[in-house]
Structures are given as structure tokens and as C-alpha cells.
mmCIF file of C-alpha atoms and ligand atoms in Angstrom:
data_model
loop_
_atom_site.group_PDB
_atom_site.id
_atom_site.type_symbol
_atom_site.label_atom_id
_atom_site.label_comp_id
_atom_site.label_asym_id
_atom_site.label_seq_id
_atom_site.Cartn_x
_atom_site.Cartn_y
_atom_site.Cartn_z
ATOM 1 C CA MET A 1 247.322 25.974 166.237
ATOM 2 C CA LYS A 2 248.679 27.539 169.524
ATOM 3 C CA ILE A 3 252.333 27.692 169.349
ATOM 4 C CA LEU A 4 254.721 28.110 172.232
ATOM 5 C CA VAL A 5 257.235 30.001 171.303
ATOM 6 C CA THR A 6 260.260 30.314 173.568
ATOM 7 C CA GLY A 7 262.569 33.395 172.875
ATOM 8 C CA GLY A 8 260.076 35.525 171.182
ATOM 9 C CA ALA A 9 261.445 38.598 172.327
ATOM 10 C CA GLY A 10 264.963 38.393 170.149
ATOM 11 C CA PHE A 11 266.095 38.837 167.280
ATOM 12 C CA ILE A 12 264.545 35.679 165.120
ATOM 13 C CA GLY A 13 261.880 34.751 167.673
ATOM 14 C CA SER A 14 260.532 37.989 167.398
ATOM 15 C CA ALA A 15 260.452 37.434 163.249
ATOM 16 C CA VAL A 16 258.496 34.500 163.710
ATOM 17 C CA VAL A 17 256.047 35.717 165.962
ATOM 18 C CA ARG A 18 255.284 38.246 163.005
ATOM 19 C CA HIS A 19 255.047 35.922 160.770
ATOM 20 C CA ILE A 20 252.360 33.859 162.288
ATOM 21 C CA ILE A 21 250.395 36.429 163.901
ATOM 22 C CA ASN A 22 250.634 38.524 160.385
ATOM 23 C CA ASN A 23 249.986 35.497 158.184
ATOM 24 C CA THR A 24 248.361 32.692 159.976
ATOM 25 C CA GLN A 25 245.385 32.278 161.949
ATOM 26 C CA ASP A 26 247.387 30.800 164.558
ATOM 27 C CA ARG A 27 247.960 31.765 168.486
ATOM 28 C CA VAL A 28 251.271 32.412 169.948
ATOM 29 C CA ILE A 29 252.179 32.063 173.597
ATOM 30 C CA ASN A 30 255.462 33.930 173.756
ATOM 31 C CA VAL A 31 257.800 32.509 176.690
ATOM 32 C CA ASP A 32 260.827 34.840 177.436
ATOM 33 C CA LYS A 33 262.934 35.790 180.431
ATOM 34 C CA LEU A 34 263.921 39.030 178.612
ATOM 35 C CA THR A 35 267.680 39.104 178.791
ATOM 36 C CA TYR A 36 269.831 42.233 177.539
ATOM 37 C CA ALA A 37 268.700 40.316 174.063
ATOM 38 C CA GLY A 38 265.114 39.901 174.589
ATOM 39 C CA ASN A 39 262.865 43.451 173.667
ATOM 40 C CA LEU A 40 259.055 43.459 173.720
ATOM 41 C CA GLU A 41 259.611 46.697 171.250
ATOM 42 C CA SER A 42 259.775 44.345 168.648
ATOM 43 C CA LEU A 43 256.537 43.189 168.872
ATOM 44 C CA ALA A 44 254.965 46.146 169.148
ATOM 45 C CA SER A 45 253.334 45.667 165.478
ATOM 46 C CA VAL A 46 250.872 42.235 167.107
ATOM 47 C CA ASP A 47 251.123 42.540 171.078
ATOM 48 C CA LYS A 48 247.378 43.793 170.923
ATOM 49 C CA ASN A 49 246.449 41.192 168.813
ATOM 50 C CA GLU A 50 243.781 38.390 170.618
ATOM 51 C CA ARG A 51 246.021 35.415 169.413
ATOM 52 C CA TYR A 52 249.323 36.367 170.813
ATOM 53 C CA VAL A 53 250.243 36.194 174.593
ATOM 54 C CA PHE A 54 253.209 37.165 176.701
ATOM 55 C CA GLU A 55 254.909 35.461 179.480
ATOM 56 C CA GLN A 56 258.026 36.015 181.279
ATOM 57 C CA VAL A 57 259.529 33.168 182.159
ATOM 58 C CA ASP A 58 263.116 31.676 182.443
ATOM 59 C CA ILE A 59 263.168 28.297 180.648
ATOM 60 C CA CYS A 60 265.282 26.875 183.558
ATOM 61 C CA ASP A 61 262.131 27.601 185.515
ATOM 62 C CA ARG A 62 259.993 24.340 185.694
ATOM 63 C CA VAL A 63 257.708 25.237 188.202
ATOM 64 C CA GLU A 64 256.251 28.130 186.071
ATOM 65 C CA LEU A 65 256.376 26.347 182.887
ATOM 66 C CA ASP A 66 254.216 23.571 184.305
ATOM 67 C CA ARG A 67 252.274 26.380 184.697
ATOM 68 C CA VAL A 68 252.546 27.833 181.630
ATOM 69 C CA PHE A 69 251.907 24.485 179.570
ATOM 70 C CA ALA A 70 248.906 23.832 181.864
ATOM 71 C CA GLN A 71 246.938 27.072 180.954
ATOM 72 C CA HIS A 72 247.758 27.620 177.636
ATOM 73 C CA GLN A 73 247.982 23.754 176.022
ATOM 74 C CA PRO A 74 249.914 24.382 173.246
ATOM 75 C CA ASP A 75 249.899 22.362 169.781
ATOM 76 C CA ALA A 76 253.685 23.030 169.232
ATOM 77 C CA VAL A 77 256.579 24.370 170.618
ATOM 78 C CA MET A 78 259.066 26.032 169.204
ATOM 79 C CA HIS A 79 262.118 26.580 171.064
ATOM 80 C CA LEU A 80 264.665 29.709 170.079
ATOM 81 C CA ALA A 81 265.769 30.752 173.611
ATOM 82 C CA ALA A 82 269.176 30.739 173.740
ATOM 83 C CA GLU A 83 272.026 32.531 175.064
ATOM 84 C CA SER A 84 273.177 33.439 171.074
ATOM 85 C CA HIS A 85 276.444 35.629 170.852
ATOM 86 C CA VAL A 86 279.693 33.992 170.435
ATOM 87 C CA ASP A 87 281.764 36.747 171.784
ATOM 88 C CA ARG A 88 279.743 36.786 175.155
ATOM 89 C CA SER A 89 280.387 32.984 175.215
ATOM 90 C CA ILE A 90 284.225 33.719 175.306
ATOM 91 C CA THR A 91 283.689 35.966 177.835
ATOM 92 C CA GLY A 92 281.020 34.204 180.080
ATOM 93 C CA PRO A 93 280.051 30.548 179.372
ATOM 94 C CA SER A 94 278.041 30.379 182.112
ATOM 95 C CA ASP A 95 274.920 31.919 181.276
ATOM 96 C CA PHE A 96 275.079 29.548 177.684
ATOM 97 C CA ILE A 97 275.697 26.564 179.547
ATOM 98 C CA GLN A 98 272.501 27.465 182.285
ATOM 99 C CA THR A 99 269.992 28.597 179.387
ATOM 100 C CA ASN A 100 271.365 26.565 176.098
ATOM 101 C CA ILE A 101 271.558 23.392 178.141
ATOM 102 C CA VAL A 102 270.125 23.490 181.628
ATOM 103 C CA GLY A 103 267.334 25.411 179.833
ATOM 104 C CA THR A 104 266.450 23.439 176.901
ATOM 105 C CA TYR A 105 266.767 19.880 179.098
ATOM 106 C CA THR A 106 264.330 21.718 180.948
ATOM 107 C CA LEU A 107 261.601 22.554 178.569
ATOM 108 C CA LEU A 108 262.051 18.939 177.459
ATOM 109 C CA GLU A 109 261.018 17.951 180.332
ATOM 110 C CA ALA A 110 257.953 19.881 180.724
ATOM 111 C CA THR A 111 257.513 19.053 177.976
ATOM 112 C CA ARG A 112 257.346 15.786 178.122
ATOM 113 C CA ALA A 113 255.585 15.925 181.169
ATOM 114 C CA TYR A 114 252.337 17.796 179.318
ATOM 115 C CA TRP A 115 252.666 15.975 175.728
ATOM 116 C CA ASN A 116 252.346 12.573 178.108
ATOM 117 C CA GLU A 117 248.861 13.255 179.301
ATOM 118 C CA LEU A 118 247.457 14.369 176.125
ATOM 119 C CA SER A 119 245.086 11.794 173.839
ATOM 120 C CA ALA A 120 246.880 9.623 171.636
ATOM 121 C CA GLU A 121 245.805 11.726 168.825
ATOM 122 C CA ALA A 122 246.913 15.250 170.399
ATOM 123 C CA LYS A 123 250.040 13.140 171.287
ATOM 124 C CA LYS A 124 250.469 12.172 167.542
ATOM 125 C CA ASP A 125 250.117 15.674 166.445
ATOM 126 C CA PHE A 126 252.276 17.182 168.589
ATOM 127 C CA ARG A 127 255.745 18.976 167.857
ATOM 128 C CA PHE A 128 258.907 20.118 169.470
ATOM 129 C CA HIS A 129 260.549 21.904 167.050
ATOM 130 C CA HIS A 130 264.543 22.760 168.099
ATOM 131 C CA ILE A 131 266.183 25.578 166.216
ATOM 132 C CA SER A 132 269.680 25.331 166.111
ATOM 133 C CA THR A 133 272.743 26.968 164.162
ATOM 134 C CA ASP A 134 274.984 25.523 161.820
ATOM 135 C CA GLU A 135 278.016 26.403 163.867
ATOM 136 C CA VAL A 136 277.461 23.148 165.881
ATOM 137 C CA TYR A 137 279.231 21.225 162.742
ATOM 138 C CA GLY A 138 281.979 23.472 163.242
ATOM 139 C CA ASP A 139 284.161 25.281 160.422
ATOM 140 C CA LEU A 140 284.556 24.373 156.599
ATOM 141 C CA PRO A 141 287.692 24.493 154.267
ATOM 142 C CA HIS A 142 288.184 28.146 153.086
ATOM 143 C CA PRO A 143 289.010 29.282 149.461
ATOM 144 C CA ASP A 144 292.455 30.143 150.520
ATOM 145 C CA GLU A 145 292.993 26.324 151.416
ATOM 146 C CA ALA A 146 291.344 24.458 148.787
ATOM 147 C CA ALA A 147 292.768 23.879 145.248
ATOM 148 C CA SER A 148 289.872 23.599 143.620
ATOM 149 C CA GLU A 149 285.737 24.632 143.941
ATOM 150 C CA THR A 150 285.367 20.811 144.373
ATOM 151 C CA GLU A 151 287.259 20.812 147.640
ATOM 152 C CA LEU A 152 284.820 23.734 148.908
ATOM 153 C CA PRO A 153 282.343 21.088 150.781
ATOM 154 C CA LEU A 154 278.665 22.062 152.536
ATOM 155 C CA PHE A 155 277.119 21.436 155.653
ATOM 156 C CA THR A 156 274.621 18.588 154.950
ATOM 157 C CA GLU A 157 272.023 17.298 157.628
ATOM 158 C CA THR A 158 274.477 14.147 158.413
ATOM 159 C CA THR A 159 277.729 16.323 158.821
ATOM 160 C CA SER A 160 279.500 15.169 162.053
ATOM 161 C CA TYR A 161 279.170 17.825 164.514
ATOM 162 C CA ALA A 162 282.756 19.582 165.690
ATOM 163 C CA PRO A 163 280.794 22.877 167.715
ATOM 164 C CA SER A 164 284.619 25.340 168.547
ATOM 165 C CA SER A 165 283.040 27.963 170.978
ATOM 166 C CA PRO A 166 281.446 27.806 174.120
ATOM 167 C CA TYR A 167 277.964 29.045 172.414
ATOM 168 C CA SER A 168 278.296 26.152 169.639
ATOM 169 C CA ALA A 169 279.564 23.550 172.192
ATOM 170 C CA SER A 170 276.409 24.431 174.201
ATOM 171 C CA LYS A 171 273.876 24.426 171.311
ATOM 172 C CA ALA A 172 275.148 21.246 169.955
ATOM 173 C CA SER A 173 274.415 20.215 173.463
ATOM 174 C CA SER A 174 271.198 20.963 173.185
ATOM 175 C CA ASP A 175 270.706 19.323 169.746
ATOM 176 C CA HIS A 176 272.097 16.122 171.229
ATOM 177 C CA LEU A 177 269.452 16.332 174.238
ATOM 178 C CA VAL A 178 266.451 17.098 171.991
ATOM 179 C CA ARG A 179 267.353 13.747 169.990
ATOM 180 C CA ALA A 180 268.116 11.757 172.680
ATOM 181 C CA TRP A 181 264.336 13.077 173.970
ATOM 182 C CA LEU A 182 263.028 11.339 170.486
ATOM 183 C CA ARG A 183 264.869 8.381 170.774
ATOM 184 C CA THR A 184 264.004 7.588 174.189
ATOM 185 C CA TYR A 185 261.046 9.020 175.034
ATOM 186 C CA GLY A 186 259.026 9.418 171.604
ATOM 187 C CA LEU A 187 258.693 12.873 172.408
ATOM 188 C CA PRO A 188 257.873 14.318 168.538
ATOM 189 C CA THR A 189 260.832 16.191 167.729
ATOM 190 C CA ILE A 190 262.805 18.643 164.603
ATOM 191 C CA VAL A 191 265.269 19.964 164.819
ATOM 192 C CA THR A 192 266.698 22.806 162.140
ATOM 193 C CA ASN A 193 270.259 24.263 161.732
ATOM 194 C CA CYS A 194 270.450 27.903 159.951
ATOM 195 C CA SER A 195 273.311 30.173 158.939
ATOM 196 C CA ASN A 196 273.957 33.816 160.035
ATOM 197 C CA ASN A 197 270.903 35.736 160.077
ATOM 198 C CA TYR A 198 270.355 39.113 159.197
ATOM 199 C CA GLY A 199 267.541 41.814 159.133
ATOM 200 C CA PRO A 200 265.532 44.300 161.221
ATOM 201 C CA TYR A 201 265.238 44.321 164.867
ATOM 202 C CA HIS A 202 269.026 42.725 165.334
ATOM 203 C CA PHE A 203 270.583 43.359 168.560
ATOM 204 C CA PRO A 204 273.602 45.806 167.845
ATOM 205 C CA GLU A 205 276.097 43.515 169.260
ATOM 206 C CA LYS A 206 275.974 41.166 166.092
ATOM 207 C CA LEU A 207 278.454 42.237 163.155
ATOM 208 C CA ILE A 208 275.518 43.804 160.735
ATOM 209 C CA PRO A 209 273.294 46.404 163.120
ATOM 210 C CA LEU A 210 276.939 47.068 164.753
ATOM 211 C CA VAL A 211 278.335 48.047 161.274
ATOM 212 C CA ILE A 212 275.222 50.390 160.374
ATOM 213 C CA LEU A 213 274.859 51.894 163.997
ATOM 214 C CA ASN A 214 278.876 52.516 164.335
ATOM 215 C CA ALA A 215 279.321 54.286 160.467
ATOM 216 C CA LEU A 216 276.805 56.314 161.325
ATOM 217 C CA GLU A 217 277.889 57.553 164.541
ATOM 218 C CA GLY A 218 281.586 58.327 162.615
ATOM 219 C CA LYS A 219 283.202 55.062 164.362
ATOM 220 C CA SER A 220 285.680 52.668 163.992
ATOM 221 C CA LEU A 221 284.082 49.460 162.238
ATOM 222 C CA PRO A 222 285.963 46.583 163.449
ATOM 223 C CA ILE A 223 287.204 43.696 161.500
ATOM 224 C CA TYR A 224 288.280 40.820 163.251
ATOM 225 C CA GLY A 225 291.753 39.422 161.903
ATOM 226 C CA LYS A 226 291.589 40.059 158.080
ATOM 227 C CA GLY A 227 288.175 39.866 157.829
ATOM 228 C CA ASP A 228 287.952 36.788 155.196
ATOM 229 C CA GLN A 229 285.999 34.242 157.661
ATOM 230 C CA ILE A 230 282.836 33.344 155.144
ATOM 231 C CA ARG A 231 279.304 32.960 156.624
ATOM 232 C CA ASP A 232 276.192 31.920 154.601
ATOM 233 C CA TRP A 233 273.468 35.209 154.957
ATOM 234 C CA LEU A 234 269.986 34.173 155.183
ATOM 235 C CA TYR A 235 267.149 37.303 155.782
ATOM 236 C CA VAL A 236 265.629 36.787 158.918
ATOM 237 C CA GLU A 237 261.965 36.691 156.913
ATOM 238 C CA ASP A 238 262.978 34.148 155.165
ATOM 239 C CA HIS A 239 264.099 31.797 158.348
ATOM 240 C CA ALA A 240 260.828 32.487 159.873
ATOM 241 C CA ARG A 241 259.089 31.142 156.798
ATOM 242 C CA ALA A 242 261.063 28.295 156.832
ATOM 243 C CA LEU A 243 260.512 27.588 160.399
ATOM 244 C CA TYR A 244 256.588 27.929 160.252
ATOM 245 C CA LYS A 245 256.923 25.570 157.277
ATOM 246 C CA VAL A 246 259.009 22.897 159.203
ATOM 247 C CA VAL A 247 256.604 23.033 162.154
ATOM 248 C CA THR A 248 253.824 22.287 160.254
ATOM 249 C CA THR A 249 254.640 20.065 157.374
ATOM 250 C CA GLY A 250 257.813 18.811 158.732
ATOM 251 C CA LYS A 251 258.961 14.790 159.403
ATOM 252 C CA VAL A 252 258.879 14.016 163.236
ATOM 253 C CA GLY A 253 262.355 13.065 163.715
ATOM 254 C CA GLU A 254 264.067 14.781 160.865
ATOM 255 C CA THR A 255 267.128 17.723 160.807
ATOM 256 C CA TYR A 256 266.578 20.279 158.121
ATOM 257 C CA ASN A 257 269.176 22.544 157.159
ATOM 258 C CA ILE A 258 268.235 26.298 156.091
ATOM 259 C CA GLY A 259 270.731 28.484 154.590
ATOM 260 C CA GLY A 260 270.709 31.791 152.371
ATOM 261 C CA HIS A 261 273.556 30.582 149.325
ATOM 262 C CA ASN A 262 274.864 33.710 150.171
ATOM 263 C CA GLU A 263 278.556 32.705 150.796
ATOM 264 C CA LYS A 264 280.419 36.414 151.749
ATOM 265 C CA GLN A 265 283.328 37.228 153.845
ATOM 266 C CA ASN A 266 283.093 39.425 156.685
ATOM 267 C CA LEU A 267 284.996 42.437 155.062
ATOM 268 C CA GLU A 268 282.854 42.112 152.155
ATOM 269 C CA VAL A 269 279.785 42.541 154.188
ATOM 270 C CA VAL A 270 281.417 45.840 155.826
ATOM 271 C CA LYS A 271 282.058 47.211 152.636
ATOM 272 C CA THR A 272 278.534 46.333 150.712
ATOM 273 C CA ILE A 273 277.098 47.993 153.668
ATOM 274 C CA CYS A 274 278.999 51.398 153.798
ATOM 275 C CA SER A 275 278.563 51.490 149.722
ATOM 276 C CA ILE A 276 274.631 51.197 150.333
ATOM 277 C CA LEU A 277 275.284 54.267 153.296
ATOM 278 C CA ASP A 278 277.453 56.153 150.849
ATOM 279 C CA VAL A 279 274.091 56.335 148.609
ATOM 280 C CA LEU A 280 271.919 56.487 151.424
ATOM 281 C CA VAL A 281 273.573 59.072 153.901
ATOM 282 C CA PRO A 282 276.197 60.521 151.724
ATOM 283 C CA LYS A 283 279.141 62.229 153.516
ATOM 284 C CA GLU A 284 282.549 63.608 152.414
ATOM 285 C CA THR A 285 284.475 60.191 152.434
ATOM 286 C CA SER A 286 282.916 57.145 152.327
ATOM 287 C CA TYR A 287 281.921 55.233 155.424
ATOM 288 C CA ALA A 288 284.565 52.632 154.322
ATOM 289 C CA LYS A 289 287.300 55.058 155.666
ATOM 290 C CA GLN A 290 285.922 54.094 159.043
ATOM 291 C CA ILE A 291 287.277 50.011 158.772
ATOM 292 C CA THR A 292 290.054 49.381 161.305
ATOM 293 C CA TYR A 293 291.300 45.600 161.631
ATOM 294 C CA VAL A 294 291.631 44.610 165.580
ATOM 295 C CA THR A 295 292.775 41.440 166.505
ATOM 296 C CA ASP A 296 290.823 37.994 165.737
ATOM 297 C CA ARG A 297 288.111 36.215 168.008
ATOM 298 C CA PRO A 298 289.989 33.536 169.738
ATOM 299 C CA GLY A 299 289.109 29.949 167.766
ATOM 300 C CA HIS A 300 287.018 31.611 164.730
ATOM 301 C CA ASP A 301 285.924 29.704 162.833
ATOM 302 C CA ARG A 302 286.703 30.339 159.098
ATOM 303 C CA ARG A 303 283.818 29.297 156.576
ATOM 304 C CA TYR A 304 280.472 28.159 157.118
ATOM 305 C CA ALA A 305 278.638 27.295 154.246
ATOM 306 C CA ILE A 306 274.432 25.483 154.409
ATOM 307 C CA ASP A 307 273.214 23.110 151.539
ATOM 308 C CA SER A 308 269.540 23.389 152.210
ATOM 309 C CA THR A 309 268.574 21.526 149.338
ATOM 310 C CA LYS A 310 266.303 19.083 151.507
ATOM 311 C CA MET A 311 264.274 22.015 152.612
ATOM 312 C CA SER A 312 263.835 22.899 149.237
ATOM 313 C CA GLN A 313 263.205 19.807 147.559
ATOM 314 C CA GLU A 314 261.243 18.288 150.416
ATOM 315 C CA LEU A 315 259.293 21.034 151.940
ATOM 316 C CA ASN A 316 259.716 23.276 149.086
ATOM 317 C CA TRP A 317 261.413 26.496 150.952
ATOM 318 C CA GLN A 318 263.402 28.883 149.316
ATOM 319 C CA PRO A 319 264.603 32.139 150.372
ATOM 320 C CA GLU A 320 262.942 35.212 148.334
ATOM 321 C CA GLU A 321 265.488 37.755 149.380
ATOM 322 C CA THR A 322 269.246 37.889 147.927
ATOM 323 C CA PHE A 323 271.977 39.444 149.915
ATOM 324 C CA GLU A 324 271.537 42.621 147.759
ATOM 325 C CA THR A 325 267.816 43.357 148.529
ATOM 326 C CA GLY A 326 268.072 42.171 152.165
ATOM 327 C CA LEU A 327 271.068 43.752 153.181
ATOM 328 C CA ARG A 328 269.556 47.660 152.095
ATOM 329 C CA LYS A 329 266.204 46.590 153.613
ATOM 330 C CA THR A 330 267.831 46.035 156.543
ATOM 331 C CA VAL A 331 270.206 49.631 156.078
ATOM 332 C CA GLU A 332 266.886 51.271 155.682
ATOM 333 C CA TRP A 333 265.647 49.379 158.887
ATOM 334 C CA TYR A 334 268.039 50.810 160.874
ATOM 335 C CA LEU A 335 267.872 53.847 159.183
ATOM 336 C CA ALA A 336 264.050 54.419 160.290
ATOM 337 C CA ASN A 337 264.242 52.808 163.433
ATOM 338 C CA GLN A 338 267.183 54.886 165.303
ATOM 339 C CA GLU A 339 264.749 54.635 168.295
ATOM 340 C CA TRP A 340 264.645 51.005 169.036
ATOM 341 C CA CYS A 341 268.252 50.580 169.208
ATOM 342 C CA GLN A 342 268.944 53.413 171.615
ATOM 343 C CA HIS A 343 266.068 51.806 173.800
ATOM 344 C CA VAL A 344 267.725 48.071 173.061
ATOM 345 C CA GLN A 345 271.024 49.367 174.336
ATOM 346 C CA ASP A 346 270.420 51.600 177.099
ATOM 347 C CA GLY A 347 272.434 50.531 180.200
ATOM 348 C CA THR A 348 273.269 47.249 179.139
ATOM 349 C CA TYR A 349 275.344 47.598 176.172
ATOM 350 C CA GLN A 350 277.616 50.349 174.150
ATOM 351 C CA ARG A 351 279.101 48.221 171.140
ATOM 352 C CA GLU A 352 282.065 47.577 173.243
ATOM 353 C CA ARG A 353 284.453 45.146 172.319
ATOM 354 C CA LEU A 354 284.177 41.305 173.562
ATOM 355 C CA GLY A 355 285.128 37.872 174.123
ATOM 356 C CA ILE A 356 289.074 38.603 172.992
HETATM 357 P P1 LIG B 1 268.418 36.545 170.306
HETATM 358 O O1 LIG B 1 269.776 36.957 171.711
HETATM 359 O O2 LIG B 1 268.674 37.737 169.725
HETATM 360 O O3 LIG B 1 267.234 36.102 171.770
HETATM 361 C C1 LIG B 1 267.378 34.868 172.556
HETATM 362 C C2 LIG B 1 265.617 35.451 173.156
HETATM 363 O O4 LIG B 1 266.019 34.031 174.221
HETATM 364 C C3 LIG B 1 265.856 37.101 174.017
HETATM 365 O O5 LIG B 1 264.665 37.123 173.742
HETATM 366 C C4 LIG B 1 265.839 35.750 175.557
HETATM 367 O O6 LIG B 1 264.854 37.171 176.408
HETATM 368 C C5 LIG B 1 265.161 35.206 175.128
HETATM 369 N N1 LIG B 1 266.249 34.320 176.505
HETATM 370 C C6 LIG B 1 267.474 33.820 176.750
HETATM 371 N N2 LIG B 1 267.569 33.198 177.826
HETATM 372 C C7 LIG B 1 266.390 33.122 178.406
HETATM 373 C C8 LIG B 1 265.924 31.763 179.466
HETATM 374 N N3 LIG B 1 266.613 30.976 179.842
HETATM 375 N N4 LIG B 1 264.748 31.618 179.491
HETATM 376 C C9 LIG B 1 263.141 32.479 178.489
HETATM 377 N N5 LIG B 1 263.949 33.302 177.543
HETATM 378 C C10 LIG B 1 265.378 33.368 177.027
HETATM 379 O O7 LIG B 1 268.741 35.238 169.653
HETATM 380 P P2 LIG B 1 268.323 35.176 167.960
HETATM 381 O O8 LIG B 1 269.699 35.850 167.568
HETATM 382 O O9 LIG B 1 267.085 35.639 167.932
HETATM 383 O O10 LIG B 1 268.338 33.318 167.876
HETATM 384 C C11 LIG B 1 267.184 32.539 168.525
HETATM 385 C C12 LIG B 1 267.868 31.060 168.218
HETATM 386 O O11 LIG B 1 268.057 30.608 167.254
HETATM 387 C C13 LIG B 1 268.748 30.712 169.346
HETATM 388 O O12 LIG B 1 268.532 28.935 169.428
HETATM 389 C C14 LIG B 1 270.022 30.232 168.253
HETATM 390 O O13 LIG B 1 271.353 29.552 168.478
HETATM 391 C C15 LIG B 1 269.607 30.075 166.760
HETATM 392 N N6 LIG B 1 270.190 30.667 165.800
HETATM 393 C C16 LIG B 1 270.726 31.950 165.515
HETATM 394 C C17 LIG B 1 271.460 32.474 164.171
HETATM 395 C C18 LIG B 1 271.723 33.942 164.400
HETATM 396 O O14 LIG B 1 272.021 34.483 163.373
HETATM 397 N N7 LIG B 1 271.068 34.899 164.465
HETATM 398 C C19 LIG B 1 271.684 31.540 163.682
HETATM 399 C C20 LIG B 1 271.164 30.467 163.377
HETATM 400 C C21 LIG B 1 270.684 29.809 165.010
#
């Protein structure tokens, strides 16, 4: 297959590209604008492979997208390009509306024009896989509010949409566009909604890399509110495997929820990182002493948790990493890749607080 991956220089997109090049015979066309979040260094291990090609293109640019489709003739699109940081969407929603909504619309239209010209067989086999988030569902009851475990539901593929932030509202909007292009034009689409990812090559504005780097530099480890917000953590390479399974064996028109069965409070995540660092890079006092409590994010969702039964029963996918093994690997990766961390932050971001 020739797979056009958008956002392939980002955190999850680069894991998808590495997975495809390293584990399959497929070709990848990586279409990425290279915003602050896109870094070609994340692809250094695969970018010399003759099955990989990079196109620096904005998904809002229809003329360039048409050229890319005509030139590379893909069999599938995996659409990951997005603005992805909730705090940034609070500070400035405009780029989120532009890339996540207008960009997805533009990509759908470019794909449809290309797909319309394919042979009947190629049309049937073509896939447009839209990668989305569990945040479109809003938040779930928190154990604080629930009387018993049975009152703690999970997000399923039929949970109603109720996004809370400009980020999640823009992603919800893009999911709706993708479904409309299936229903109205017959474009063979699939949607996946995934929980919080973590792992190597994660831009240091997100909780886990930010805490690792701040801890090592002796800086404070900011906890939003009480730190009791719950996320369901999935190791990024498990997500990349899941996405490849979906684009190659998933059913057109379906939605698949992808999660890690790892519900953790943010404070617990931060304390676990501190205890791993206490062992790997010991100092006189524990890194946990650097924890500080800061004002909560406006509209902060309290709990996300995914029911990924459909992924395991229909596509035979399970996460391979536990939170303990994945987090340890992640901390070790950041310790060994300080240069990457320096390069991606240079001139763009110094781990300052956003979205207050
Ligand atoms: P990221 O911010 O790390 O990477 C986004 C990539 O998209 C970057 O390489 C950036 O340069 C590129 N991009 C941004 N705007 C573009 C544009 N207009 N045209 C072309 N390229 C553009 O994001 P991520 O964490 O890798 O997330 C990838 C996708 O997965 C997103 O759609 C996100 O909503 C979804 N998702 C993320 C998570 C998570 O925990 N990170 C969880 C579930 C779903």
C-alpha cells in the first residue's frame, strides 16, 4: 500500500510512520506543515528509506494537496495533522478552527476529487482514516462523585459528543465532517477516538515530558488544581499498531475507540515519574519535593476512560505495554535524548504556562 499520512512529523504521526516503515512493506507519503509541533528529527531513523517521502504541505492548501495526490497516488489516507494542545486552544483557538476544521474539510475534498477518478476496484479498496480523540465525548463521572464502581461508565463508540474545550470542539467538528463525507458522498471513511498517549518524541508542553524535563532541571512540577483529573494512558507505539490495524482491516463506516485500560490521576502520574527518576538519577531529596499546585485549567474535564472492547473483539488488538513498563521506557528515552528535547524547544517554547 501507499499510505498518505498527515501530521507524520508530530508525536503520534511519527510513531505511525516509524511503525509502517519498520514493520511492513508499505510506502509512506508524510504530509506535514511543520508547525512548532512537527519535527523531522523524530523521523531520523526512517527518513533514508526509499519507501518514505516527505512533503511539506499545509492541509488547508487545496492546490498543493491536489498536486500531492496526483503525484503519489495513495491507496489510503491516515489523517493525524492537527493542533493538539488544549492549553494552546484556550489561549488562541484560531489555529485549531483553521487546521482541525477547515484543514480536515480541505483534505476531505481533495481526497474525494482524487477518489472519484479511481477505478471501481481501487475506489472500493481506498480508505480515509480519521484519527481523533476521546475528548470529543466530554468528561465522565469521577470516583469522587460516584457512589459505587458500577456508576463509573466508560466511553463507547456510541457515547454522545459533548466537547468542552476549543480543541475538543474542533476535533468533534472534524469527526462530523468525516461522517458526512461517508454518508453523502460514499467516501470510504473510518474514525478512531483514542485516549491520552505518552511515550518517546512527545513535545514537552504535554504533562509527562514536561514533568520529566522540569524535574531534571530542578524546576517546579506544576499540578493543575488538585491533580485528581483522571486520564486513560496509552503507550504511543501501541496506538500506532492499533491505527495500522484499523486502516488495513477495519470496516468502512465504523468508529473504533482505542484506550490503554490505565486510568490514573494526574498527581499519581507525576509521583510515579518522580519515583522512577529517584532510582535512575538519584539526588539528595526526592523529585516529588518539586511538585507545586497551580490554578486549574478553565473547563478542565475531570475523567476520561475508554472501553476498547470493539478493538479487541473485532480487530484482535490489545495494548502490549502496561503503564509501569511504558512509563519507565519513556523516562529512559528522555534521559537518553536530551538533544532532541533541546532542538524541538529552541526558539519556540520554554515550558511556560499556557491557557490560564
Ligand atoms: P502533535 O501536535 O504532536 O502533531 C501534529 C502534527 O500535525 C505536527 O507534525 C504538525 O506540524 C502537523 N500539522 C499541524 N497543522 C498542520 C497543517 N495545517 N497542515 C499540515 N500539518 C499540520 O499531535 P499528536 O499528539 O501527534 O496528535 C496527532 C493526532 O492524534 C491529532 O489529530 C490529535 O487530535 C489525535 N490524538 C492525540 C492524542 C494525544 O494524546 N496526543 C490522543 C488522541 C488523539
